[in-house]
Amino acid sequence: MAAHDQGKFWEYHDKLFKNQPKIQRQYLLQYARELKLDMSRFRRALDASQGKPIIDADTAEGKALGVSGTPAFFVNGRFLSGAKPFDDFAKVINAELTRLKIPVPPAAPKQKV
């Protein structure tokens, strides 16, 4: 969230995922420097746990919806847990289109759920 406040959410996000499990404070600061963030602002936000309320709210919402890990997906309210192949998504999407009486596009795989 500290990187987000400086317009670098996705860049910082990508660094974190690329460098797992190096997420200790020293690395968090290193990544911020590499992205040329305002280090004073970044440190203040990090020290104050500025983004914690937002993260806690997202975590609570996920738990309330049955999410226990990532990745997790919802397609029109239907829960898909874990990394799934394209065909699994296509089945759910096509089933939802059919349920809603919306034609399944011809290019989409037509598979039964």
GROMACS .gro file of N, CA, C and O in nm:
model
  452
    1MET      N    1   0.083  -0.119   0.000
    1MET     CA    2   0.000   0.000   0.000
    1MET      C    3   0.088   0.126   0.000
    1MET      O    4   0.050   0.227  -0.056
    2ALA      N    5   0.205   0.116   0.063
    2ALA     CA    6   0.297   0.231   0.063
    2ALA      C    7   0.344   0.262  -0.078
    2ALA      O    8   0.359   0.378  -0.115
    3ALA      N    9   0.367   0.160  -0.159
    3ALA     CA   10   0.405   0.180  -0.298
    3ALA      C   11   0.285   0.231  -0.379
    3ALA      O   12   0.300   0.316  -0.467
    4HIS      N   13   0.168   0.181  -0.348
    4HIS     CA   14   0.045   0.225  -0.416
    4HIS      C   15   0.026   0.376  -0.398
    4HIS      O   16  -0.010   0.446  -0.493
    5ASP      N   17   0.051   0.424  -0.278
    5ASP     CA   18   0.036   0.567  -0.250
    5ASP      C   19   0.128   0.653  -0.337
    5ASP      O   20   0.104   0.772  -0.351
    6GLN      N   21   0.232   0.588  -0.392
    6GLN     CA   22   0.324   0.662  -0.479
    6GLN      C   23   0.309   0.621  -0.626
    6GLN      O   24   0.395   0.647  -0.709
    7GLY      N   25   0.197   0.555  -0.656
    7GLY     CA   26   0.169   0.520  -0.793
    7GLY      C   27   0.249   0.404  -0.849
    7GLY      O   28   0.261   0.388  -0.970
    8LYS      N   29   0.302   0.318  -0.760
    8LYS     CA   30   0.387   0.208  -0.806
    8LYS      C   31   0.340   0.072  -0.752
    8LYS      O   32   0.420  -0.017  -0.728
    9PHE      N   33   0.208   0.058  -0.734
    9PHE     CA   34   0.157  -0.066  -0.676
    9PHE      C   35   0.201  -0.188  -0.755
    9PHE      O   36   0.256  -0.283  -0.700
   10TRP      N   37   0.173  -0.190  -0.885
   10TRP     CA   38   0.199  -0.310  -0.964
   10TRP      C   39   0.348  -0.338  -0.979
   10TRP      O   40   0.391  -0.453  -0.977
   11GLU      N   41   0.427  -0.233  -0.992
   11GLU     CA   42   0.572  -0.253  -1.002
   11GLU      C   43   0.625  -0.318  -0.873
   11GLU      O   44   0.706  -0.410  -0.878
   12TYR      N   45   0.577  -0.267  -0.759
   12TYR     CA   46   0.620  -0.321  -0.630
   12TYR      C   47   0.567  -0.463  -0.612
   12TYR      O   48   0.639  -0.553  -0.568
   13HIS      N   49   0.442  -0.483  -0.646
   13HIS     CA   50   0.379  -0.615  -0.642
   13HIS      C   51   0.463  -0.717  -0.719
   13HIS      O   52   0.494  -0.826  -0.669
   14ASP      N   53   0.502  -0.679  -0.840
   14ASP     CA   54   0.580  -0.771  -0.925
   14ASP      C   55   0.715  -0.802  -0.862
   14ASP      O   56   0.761  -0.917  -0.867
   15LYS      N   57   0.779  -0.704  -0.801
   15LYS     CA   58   0.907  -0.728  -0.734
   15LYS      C   59   0.890  -0.825  -0.617
   15LYS      O   60   0.972  -0.913  -0.597
   16LEU      N   61   0.785  -0.806  -0.539
   16LEU     CA   62   0.761  -0.896  -0.425
   16LEU      C   63   0.744  -1.040  -0.471
   16LEU      O   64   0.803  -1.131  -0.415
   17PHE      N   65   0.663  -1.061  -0.573
   17PHE     CA   66   0.639  -1.196  -0.620
   17PHE      C   67   0.762  -1.257  -0.687
   17PHE      O   68   0.788  -1.376  -0.672
   18LYS      N   69   0.837  -1.175  -0.758
   18LYS     CA   70   0.958  -1.223  -0.824
   18LYS      C   71   1.064  -1.265  -0.722
   18LYS      O   72   1.143  -1.356  -0.748
   19ASN      N   73   1.065  -1.200  -0.608
   19ASN     CA   74   1.171  -1.221  -0.510
   19ASN      C   75   1.126  -1.296  -0.385
   19ASN      O   76   1.189  -1.285  -0.280
   20GLN      N   77   1.018  -1.373  -0.395
   20GLN     CA   78   0.976  -1.453  -0.279
   20GLN      C   79   1.087  -1.552  -0.247
   20GLN      O   80   1.150  -1.604  -0.337
   21PRO      N   81   1.113  -1.583  -0.125
   21PRO     CA   82   1.048  -1.537  -0.002
   21PRO      C   83   1.119  -1.419   0.065
   21PRO      O   84   1.105  -1.399   0.185
   22LYS      N   85   1.196  -1.343  -0.010
   22LYS     CA   86   1.270  -1.230   0.047
   22LYS      C   87   1.177  -1.111   0.070
   22LYS      O   88   1.174  -1.017  -0.010
   23ILE      N   89   1.104  -1.117   0.182
   23ILE     CA   90   1.010  -1.009   0.212
   23ILE      C   91   1.035  -0.946   0.349
   23ILE      O   92   0.950  -0.877   0.402
   24GLN      N   93   1.155  -0.970   0.403
   24GLN     CA   94   1.190  -0.905   0.529
   24GLN      C   95   1.209  -0.754   0.503
   24GLN      O   96   1.227  -0.712   0.390
   25ARG      N   97   1.204  -0.677   0.609
   25ARG     CA   98   1.209  -0.530   0.599
   25ARG      C   99   1.322  -0.481   0.509
   25ARG      O  100   1.301  -0.394   0.425
   26GLN      N  101   1.441  -0.535   0.526
   26GLN     CA  102   1.554  -0.488   0.446
   26GLN      C  103   1.527  -0.501   0.296
   26GLN      O  104   1.565  -0.415   0.217
   27TYR      N  105   1.459  -0.608   0.259
   27TYR     CA  106   1.426  -0.628   0.118
   27TYR      C  107   1.313  -0.536   0.073
   27TYR      O  108   1.314  -0.485  -0.039
   28LEU      N  109   1.215  -0.516   0.161
   28LEU     CA  110   1.106  -0.424   0.128
   28LEU      C  111   1.161  -0.285   0.097
   28LEU      O  112   1.119  -0.220   0.000
   29LEU      N  113   1.258  -0.242   0.177
   29LEU     CA  114   1.321  -0.111   0.154
   29LEU      C  115   1.405  -0.113   0.026
   29LEU      O  116   1.404  -0.017  -0.051
   30GLN      N  117   1.475  -0.221   0.004
   30GLN     CA  118   1.557  -0.234  -0.117
   30GLN      C  119   1.471  -0.221  -0.242
   30GLN      O  120   1.505  -0.150  -0.337
   31TYR      N  121   1.356  -0.291  -0.243
   31TYR     CA  122   1.268  -0.286  -0.360
   31TYR      C  123   1.214  -0.144  -0.381
   31TYR      O  124   1.202  -0.098  -0.494
   32ALA      N  125   1.183  -0.076  -0.271
   32ALA     CA  126   1.134   0.062  -0.281
   32ALA      C  127   1.242   0.152  -0.342
   32ALA      O  128   1.212   0.236  -0.428
   33ARG      N  129   1.366   0.134  -0.299
   33ARG     CA  130   1.477   0.213  -0.357
   33ARG      C  131   1.492   0.184  -0.506
   33ARG      O  132   1.510   0.276  -0.586
   34GLU      N  133   1.486   0.056  -0.542
   34GLU     CA  134   1.501   0.018  -0.682
   34GLU      C  135   1.393   0.082  -0.769
   34GLU      O  136   1.418   0.112  -0.886
   35LEU      N  137   1.276   0.102  -0.712
   35LEU     CA  138   1.166   0.164  -0.787
   35LEU      C  139   1.166   0.317  -0.775
   35LEU      O  140   1.075   0.383  -0.823
   36LYS      N  141   1.270   0.367  -0.707
   36LYS     CA  142   1.286   0.512  -0.690
   36LYS      C  143   1.168   0.578  -0.619
   36LYS      O  144   1.125   0.688  -0.654
   37LEU      N  145   1.117   0.507  -0.518
   37LEU     CA  146   1.010   0.565  -0.436
   37LEU      C  147   1.070   0.667  -0.341
   37LEU      O  148   1.189   0.664  -0.310
   38ASP      N  149   0.987   0.758  -0.294
   38ASP     CA  150   1.028   0.853  -0.191
   38ASP      C  151   1.047   0.771  -0.064
   38ASP      O  152   0.949   0.725  -0.003
   39MET      N  153   1.172   0.751  -0.024
   39MET     CA  154   1.203   0.660   0.086
   39MET      C  155   1.150   0.709   0.220
   39MET      O  156   1.109   0.627   0.303
   40SER      N  157   1.150   0.839   0.244
   40SER     CA  158   1.095   0.890   0.370
   40SER      C  159   0.947   0.856   0.382
   40SER      O  160   0.901   0.807   0.485
   41ARG      N  161   0.875   0.883   0.276
   41ARG     CA  162   0.731   0.852   0.272
   41ARG      C  163   0.707   0.702   0.286
   41ARG      O  164   0.618   0.658   0.360
   42PHE      N  165   0.787   0.624   0.215
   42PHE     CA  166   0.771   0.479   0.218
   42PHE      C  167   0.795   0.426   0.359
   42PHE      O  168   0.717   0.346   0.411
   43ARG      N  169   0.904   0.469   0.423
   43ARG     CA  170   0.936   0.423   0.560
   43ARG      C  171   0.826   0.461   0.658
   43ARG      O  172   0.788   0.381   0.743
   44ARG      N  173   0.777   0.585   0.648
   44ARG     CA  174   0.670   0.629   0.738
   44ARG      C  175   0.547   0.540   0.724
   44ARG      O  176   0.488   0.497   0.822
   45ALA      N  177   0.509   0.514   0.601
   45ALA     CA  178   0.392   0.430   0.576
   45ALA      C  179   0.415   0.288   0.628
   45ALA      O  180   0.327   0.228   0.690
   46LEU      N  181   0.534   0.237   0.604
   46LEU     CA  182   0.568   0.102   0.649
   46LEU      C  183   0.569   0.095   0.802
   46LEU      O  184   0.511   0.004   0.861
   47ASP      N  185   0.633   0.193   0.866
   47ASP     CA  186   0.642   0.194   1.013
   47ASP      C  187   0.506   0.211   1.080
   47ASP      O  188   0.481   0.156   1.186
   48ALA      N  189   0.418   0.284   1.015
   48ALA     CA  190   0.285   0.310   1.073
   48ALA      C  191   0.185   0.200   1.035
   48ALA      O  192   0.069   0.208   1.076
   49SER      N  193   0.232   0.101   0.960
   49SER     CA  194   0.140  -0.004   0.910
   49SER      C  195   0.019   0.060   0.847
   49SER      O  196  -0.095   0.019   0.866
   50GLN      N  197   0.045   0.163   0.767
   50GLN     CA  198  -0.060   0.246   0.707
   50GLN      C  199  -0.162   0.165   0.628
   50GLN      O  200  -0.280   0.195   0.632
   51GLY      N  201  -0.118   0.062   0.557
   51GLY     CA  202  -0.212  -0.015   0.475
   51GLY      C  203  -0.280  -0.129   0.548
   51GLY      O  204  -0.367  -0.196   0.492
   52LYS      N  205  -0.244  -0.152   0.675
   52LYS     CA  206  -0.296  -0.268   0.748
   52LYS      C  207  -0.449  -0.274   0.756
   52LYS      O  208  -0.505  -0.381   0.734
   53PRO      N  209  -0.518  -0.165   0.783
   53PRO     CA  210  -0.665  -0.174   0.789
   53PRO      C  211  -0.727  -0.224   0.657
   53PRO      O  212  -0.820  -0.303   0.658
   54ILE      N  213  -0.673  -0.178   0.545
   54ILE     CA  214  -0.725  -0.221   0.414
   54ILE      C  215  -0.698  -0.369   0.393
   54ILE      O  216  -0.785  -0.445   0.348
   55ILE      N  217  -0.576  -0.410   0.425
   55ILE     CA  218  -0.538  -0.551   0.408
   55ILE      C  219  -0.620  -0.640   0.501
   55ILE      O  220  -0.669  -0.745   0.461
   56ASP      N  221  -0.636  -0.597   0.625
   56ASP     CA  222  -0.717  -0.675   0.720
   56ASP      C  223  -0.862  -0.688   0.674
   56ASP      O  224  -0.923  -0.795   0.687
   57ALA      N  225  -0.917  -0.581   0.618
   57ALA     CA  226  -1.056  -0.586   0.567
   57ALA      C  227  -1.066  -0.683   0.450
   57ALA      O  228  -1.161  -0.761   0.441
   58ASP      N  229  -0.968  -0.679   0.360
   58ASP     CA  230  -0.968  -0.772   0.246
   58ASP      C  231  -0.957  -0.917   0.294
   58ASP      O  232  -1.026  -1.005   0.243
   59THR      N  233  -0.871  -0.940   0.391
   59THR     CA  234  -0.852  -1.075   0.446
   59THR      C  235  -0.981  -1.124   0.510
   59THR      O  236  -1.023  -1.239   0.489
   60ALA      N  237  -1.045  -1.038   0.589
   60ALA     CA  238  -1.171  -1.076   0.655
   60ALA      C  239  -1.280  -1.107   0.553
   60ALA      O  240  -1.354  -1.204   0.567
   61GLU      N  241  -1.288  -1.026   0.447
   61GLU     CA  242  -1.387  -1.051   0.343
   61GLU      C  243  -1.361  -1.186   0.275
   61GLU      O  244  -1.454  -1.264   0.253
   62GLY      N  245  -1.235  -1.213   0.245
   62GLY     CA  246  -1.200  -1.341   0.184
   62GLY      C  247  -1.238  -1.458   0.272
   62GLY      O  248  -1.298  -1.556   0.225
   63LYS      N  249  -1.205  -1.449   0.400
   63LYS     CA  250  -1.240  -1.557   0.493
   63LYS      C  251  -1.390  -1.577   0.501
   63LYS      O  252  -1.438  -1.690   0.504
   64ALA      N  253  -1.464  -1.467   0.503
   64ALA     CA  254  -1.611  -1.476   0.510
   64ALA      C  255  -1.668  -1.544   0.386
   64ALA      O  256  -1.773  -1.608   0.393
   65LEU      N  257  -1.597  -1.533   0.275
   65LEU     CA  258  -1.642  -1.595   0.150
   65LEU      C  259  -1.587  -1.736   0.130
   65LEU      O  260  -1.612  -1.798   0.028
   66GLY      N  261  -1.508  -1.784   0.228
   66GLY     CA  262  -1.456  -1.919   0.219
   66GLY      C  263  -1.318  -1.931   0.158
   66GLY      O  264  -1.270  -2.041   0.133
   67VAL      N  265  -1.253  -1.819   0.133
   67VAL     CA  266  -1.118  -1.820   0.076
   67VAL      C  267  -1.018  -1.850   0.186
   67VAL      O  268  -1.016  -1.784   0.289
   68SER      N  269  -0.935  -1.951   0.163
   68SER     CA  270  -0.834  -1.986   0.264
   68SER      C  271  -0.692  -1.971   0.209
   68SER      O  272  -0.596  -1.997   0.279
   69GLY      N  273  -0.680  -1.934   0.083
   69GLY     CA  274  -0.548  -1.916   0.023
   69GLY      C  275  -0.560  -1.853  -0.114
   69GLY      O  276  -0.669  -1.818  -0.158
   70THR      N  277  -0.447  -1.840  -0.178
   70THR     CA  278  -0.445  -1.783  -0.312
   70THR      C  279  -0.381  -1.881  -0.407
   70THR      O  280  -0.301  -1.964  -0.364
   71PRO      N  281  -0.417  -1.874  -0.533
   71PRO     CA  282  -0.517  -1.784  -0.590
   71PRO      C  283  -0.659  -1.834  -0.562
   71PRO      O  284  -0.681  -1.952  -0.537
   72ALA      N  285  -0.750  -1.741  -0.565
   72ALA     CA  286  -0.892  -1.771  -0.547
   72ALA      C  287  -0.970  -1.682  -0.643
   72ALA      O  288  -0.936  -1.565  -0.661
   73PHE      N  289  -1.072  -1.738  -0.705
   73PHE     CA  290  -1.148  -1.665  -0.806
   73PHE      C  291  -1.297  -1.682  -0.782
   73PHE      O  292  -1.341  -1.786  -0.734
   74PHE      N  293  -1.371  -1.579  -0.821
   74PHE     CA  294  -1.516  -1.587  -0.821
   74PHE      C  295  -1.564  -1.550  -0.961
   74PHE      O  296  -1.524  -1.448  -1.016
   75VAL      N  297  -1.646  -1.636  -1.017
   75VAL     CA  298  -1.707  -1.609  -1.147
   75VAL      C  299  -1.856  -1.602  -1.124
   75VAL      O  300  -1.921  -1.704  -1.100
   76ASN      N  301  -1.908  -1.481  -1.123
   76ASN     CA  302  -2.050  -1.460  -1.100
   76ASN      C  303  -2.096  -1.526  -0.969
   76ASN      O  304  -2.201  -1.588  -0.962
   77GLY      N  305  -2.010  -1.516  -0.869
   77GLY     CA  306  -2.041  -1.572  -0.737
   77GLY      C  307  -1.999  -1.717  -0.718
   77GLY      O  308  -2.009  -1.770  -0.609
   78ARG      N  309  -1.953  -1.783  -0.824
   78ARG     CA  310  -1.909  -1.923  -0.813
   78ARG      C  311  -1.760  -1.925  -0.782
   78ARG      O  312  -1.680  -1.866  -0.853
   79PHE      N  313  -1.725  -1.995  -0.677
   79PHE     CA  314  -1.589  -1.996  -0.623
   79PHE      C  315  -1.502  -2.102  -0.690
   79PHE      O  316  -1.541  -2.217  -0.704
   80LEU      N  317  -1.384  -2.058  -0.733
   80LEU     CA  318  -1.282  -2.149  -0.785
   80LEU      C  319  -1.158  -2.130  -0.698
   80LEU      O  320  -1.104  -2.020  -0.690
   81SER      N  321  -1.115  -2.235  -0.633
   81SER     CA  322  -1.001  -2.227  -0.542
   81SER      C  323  -0.876  -2.285  -0.607
   81SER      O  324  -0.879  -2.393  -0.666
   82GLY      N  325  -0.767  -2.211  -0.596
   82GLY     CA  326  -0.639  -2.261  -0.645
   82GLY      C  327  -0.616  -2.230  -0.792
   82GLY      O  328  -0.703  -2.179  -0.862
   83ALA      N  329  -0.496  -2.263  -0.838
   83ALA     CA  330  -0.462  -2.242  -0.979
   83ALA      C  331  -0.542  -2.341  -1.063
   83ALA      O  332  -0.542  -2.461  -1.035
   84LYS      N  333  -0.610  -2.290  -1.160
   84LYS     CA  334  -0.697  -2.373  -1.244
   84LYS      C  335  -0.658  -2.356  -1.390
   84LYS      O  336  -0.621  -2.246  -1.433
   85PRO      N  337  -0.673  -2.462  -1.468
   85PRO     CA  338  -0.650  -2.449  -1.612
   85PRO      C  339  -0.764  -2.372  -1.678
   85PRO      O  340  -0.875  -2.361  -1.624
   86PHE      N  341  -0.737  -2.323  -1.797
   86PHE     CA  342  -0.835  -2.246  -1.873
   86PHE      C  343  -0.968  -2.320  -1.885
   86PHE      O  344  -1.075  -2.261  -1.871
   87ASP      N  345  -0.962  -2.450  -1.910
   87ASP     CA  346  -1.086  -2.528  -1.930
   87ASP      C  347  -1.179  -2.520  -1.810
   87ASP      O  348  -1.301  -2.519  -1.826
   88ASP      N  349  -1.124  -2.518  -1.689
   88ASP     CA  350  -1.208  -2.506  -1.569
   88ASP      C  351  -1.283  -2.373  -1.567
   88ASP      O  352  -1.400  -2.367  -1.532
   89PHE      N  353  -1.213  -2.265  -1.605
   89PHE     CA  354  -1.279  -2.135  -1.611
   89PHE      C  355  -1.384  -2.134  -1.722
   89PHE      O  356  -1.494  -2.084  -1.703
   90ALA      N  357  -1.350  -2.190  -1.836
   90ALA     CA  358  -1.444  -2.194  -1.949
   90ALA      C  359  -1.572  -2.267  -1.911
   90ALA      O  360  -1.682  -2.222  -1.945
   91LYS      N  361  -1.559  -2.379  -1.840
   91LYS     CA  362  -1.677  -2.455  -1.798
   91LYS      C  363  -1.770  -2.370  -1.711
   91LYS      O  364  -1.892  -2.366  -1.731
   92VAL      N  365  -1.711  -2.302  -1.613
   92VAL     CA  366  -1.791  -2.221  -1.521
   92VAL      C  367  -1.852  -2.101  -1.594
   92VAL      O  368  -1.971  -2.070  -1.578
   93ILE      N  369  -1.773  -2.035  -1.675
   93ILE     CA  370  -1.824  -1.919  -1.749
   93ILE      C  371  -1.935  -1.961  -1.844
   93ILE      O  372  -2.041  -1.898  -1.849
   94ASN      N  373  -1.913  -2.068  -1.918
   94ASN     CA  374  -2.016  -2.115  -2.012
   94ASN      C  375  -2.142  -2.158  -1.939
   94ASN      O  376  -2.254  -2.133  -1.985
   95ALA      N  377  -2.127  -2.222  -1.824
   95ALA     CA  378  -2.244  -2.262  -1.744
   95ALA      C  379  -2.321  -2.139  -1.696
   95ALA      O  380  -2.445  -2.138  -1.698
   96GLU      N  381  -2.250  -2.037  -1.656
   96GLU     CA  382  -2.316  -1.914  -1.612
   96GLU      C  383  -2.386  -1.845  -1.728
   96GLU      O  384  -2.498  -1.796  -1.712
   97LEU      N  385  -2.322  -1.841  -1.843
   97LEU     CA  386  -2.387  -1.782  -1.961
   97LEU      C  387  -2.515  -1.857  -1.994
   97LEU      O  388  -2.620  -1.797  -2.020
   98THR      N  389  -2.506  -1.988  -1.992
   98THR     CA  390  -2.624  -2.072  -2.022
   98THR      C  391  -2.734  -2.048  -1.918
   98THR      O  392  -2.851  -2.031  -1.954
   99ARG      N  393  -2.696  -2.046  -1.791
   99ARG     CA  394  -2.793  -2.023  -1.683
   99ARG      C  395  -2.865  -1.890  -1.702
   99ARG      O  396  -2.985  -1.877  -1.677
  100LEU      N  397  -2.792  -1.790  -1.748
  100LEU     CA  398  -2.848  -1.657  -1.767
  100LEU      C  399  -2.913  -1.639  -1.905
  100LEU      O  400  -2.954  -1.529  -1.940
  101LYS      N  401  -2.918  -1.751  -1.980
  101LYS     CA  402  -2.977  -1.749  -2.114
  101LYS      C  403  -2.906  -1.650  -2.207
  101LYS      O  404  -2.968  -1.582  -2.289
  102ILE      N  405  -2.775  -1.647  -2.193
  102ILE     CA  406  -2.689  -1.567  -2.281
  102ILE      C  407  -2.614  -1.665  -2.369
  102ILE      O  408  -2.554  -1.762  -2.319
  103PRO      N  409  -2.615  -1.644  -2.499
  103PRO     CA  410  -2.547  -1.740  -2.588
  103PRO      C  411  -2.397  -1.751  -2.557
  103PRO      O  412  -2.330  -1.651  -2.534
  104VAL      N  413  -2.351  -1.873  -2.558
  104VAL     CA  414  -2.208  -1.897  -2.542
  104VAL      C  415  -2.142  -1.862  -2.674
  104VAL      O  416  -2.185  -1.910  -2.779
  105PRO      N  417  -2.039  -1.778  -2.673
  105PRO     CA  418  -1.973  -1.741  -2.800
  105PRO      C  419  -1.921  -1.866  -2.871
  105PRO      O  420  -1.872  -1.958  -2.808
  106PRO      N  421  -1.930  -1.867  -3.004
  106PRO     CA  422  -1.889  -1.985  -3.079
  106PRO      C  423  -1.743  -2.024  -3.058
  106PRO      O  424  -1.709  -2.141  -3.062
  107ALA      N  425  -1.657  -1.929  -3.033
  107ALA     CA  426  -1.515  -1.958  -3.015
  107ALA      C  427  -1.486  -2.018  -2.877
  107ALA      O  428  -1.381  -2.076  -2.855
  108ALA      N  429  -1.578  -2.005  -2.784
  108ALA     CA  430  -1.557  -2.056  -2.649
  108ALA      C  431  -1.578  -2.207  -2.647
  108ALA      O  432  -1.666  -2.259  -2.714
  109PRO      N  433  -1.495  -2.279  -2.569
  109PRO     CA  434  -1.515  -2.423  -2.558
  109PRO      C  435  -1.652  -2.455  -2.500
  109PRO      O  436  -1.693  -2.392  -2.402
  110LYS      N  437  -1.723  -2.547  -2.559
  110LYS     CA  438  -1.856  -2.585  -2.510
  110LYS      C  439  -1.842  -2.715  -2.433
  110LYS      O  440  -1.839  -2.822  -2.491
  111GLN      N  441  -1.830  -2.702  -2.302
  111GLN     CA  442  -1.812  -2.818  -2.216
  111GLN      C  443  -1.919  -2.819  -2.109
  111GLN      O  444  -1.961  -2.713  -2.063
  112LYS      N  445  -1.958  -2.936  -2.069
  112LYS     CA  446  -2.058  -2.947  -1.963
  112LYS      C  447  -1.992  -2.936  -1.828
  112LYS      O  448  -1.881  -2.981  -1.808
  113VAL      N  449  -2.065  -2.878  -1.733
  113VAL     CA  450  -2.017  -2.865  -1.596
  113VAL      C  451  -2.064  -2.984  -1.516
  113VAL      O  452  -2.169  -3.035  -1.530
   0.00000   0.00000   0.00000
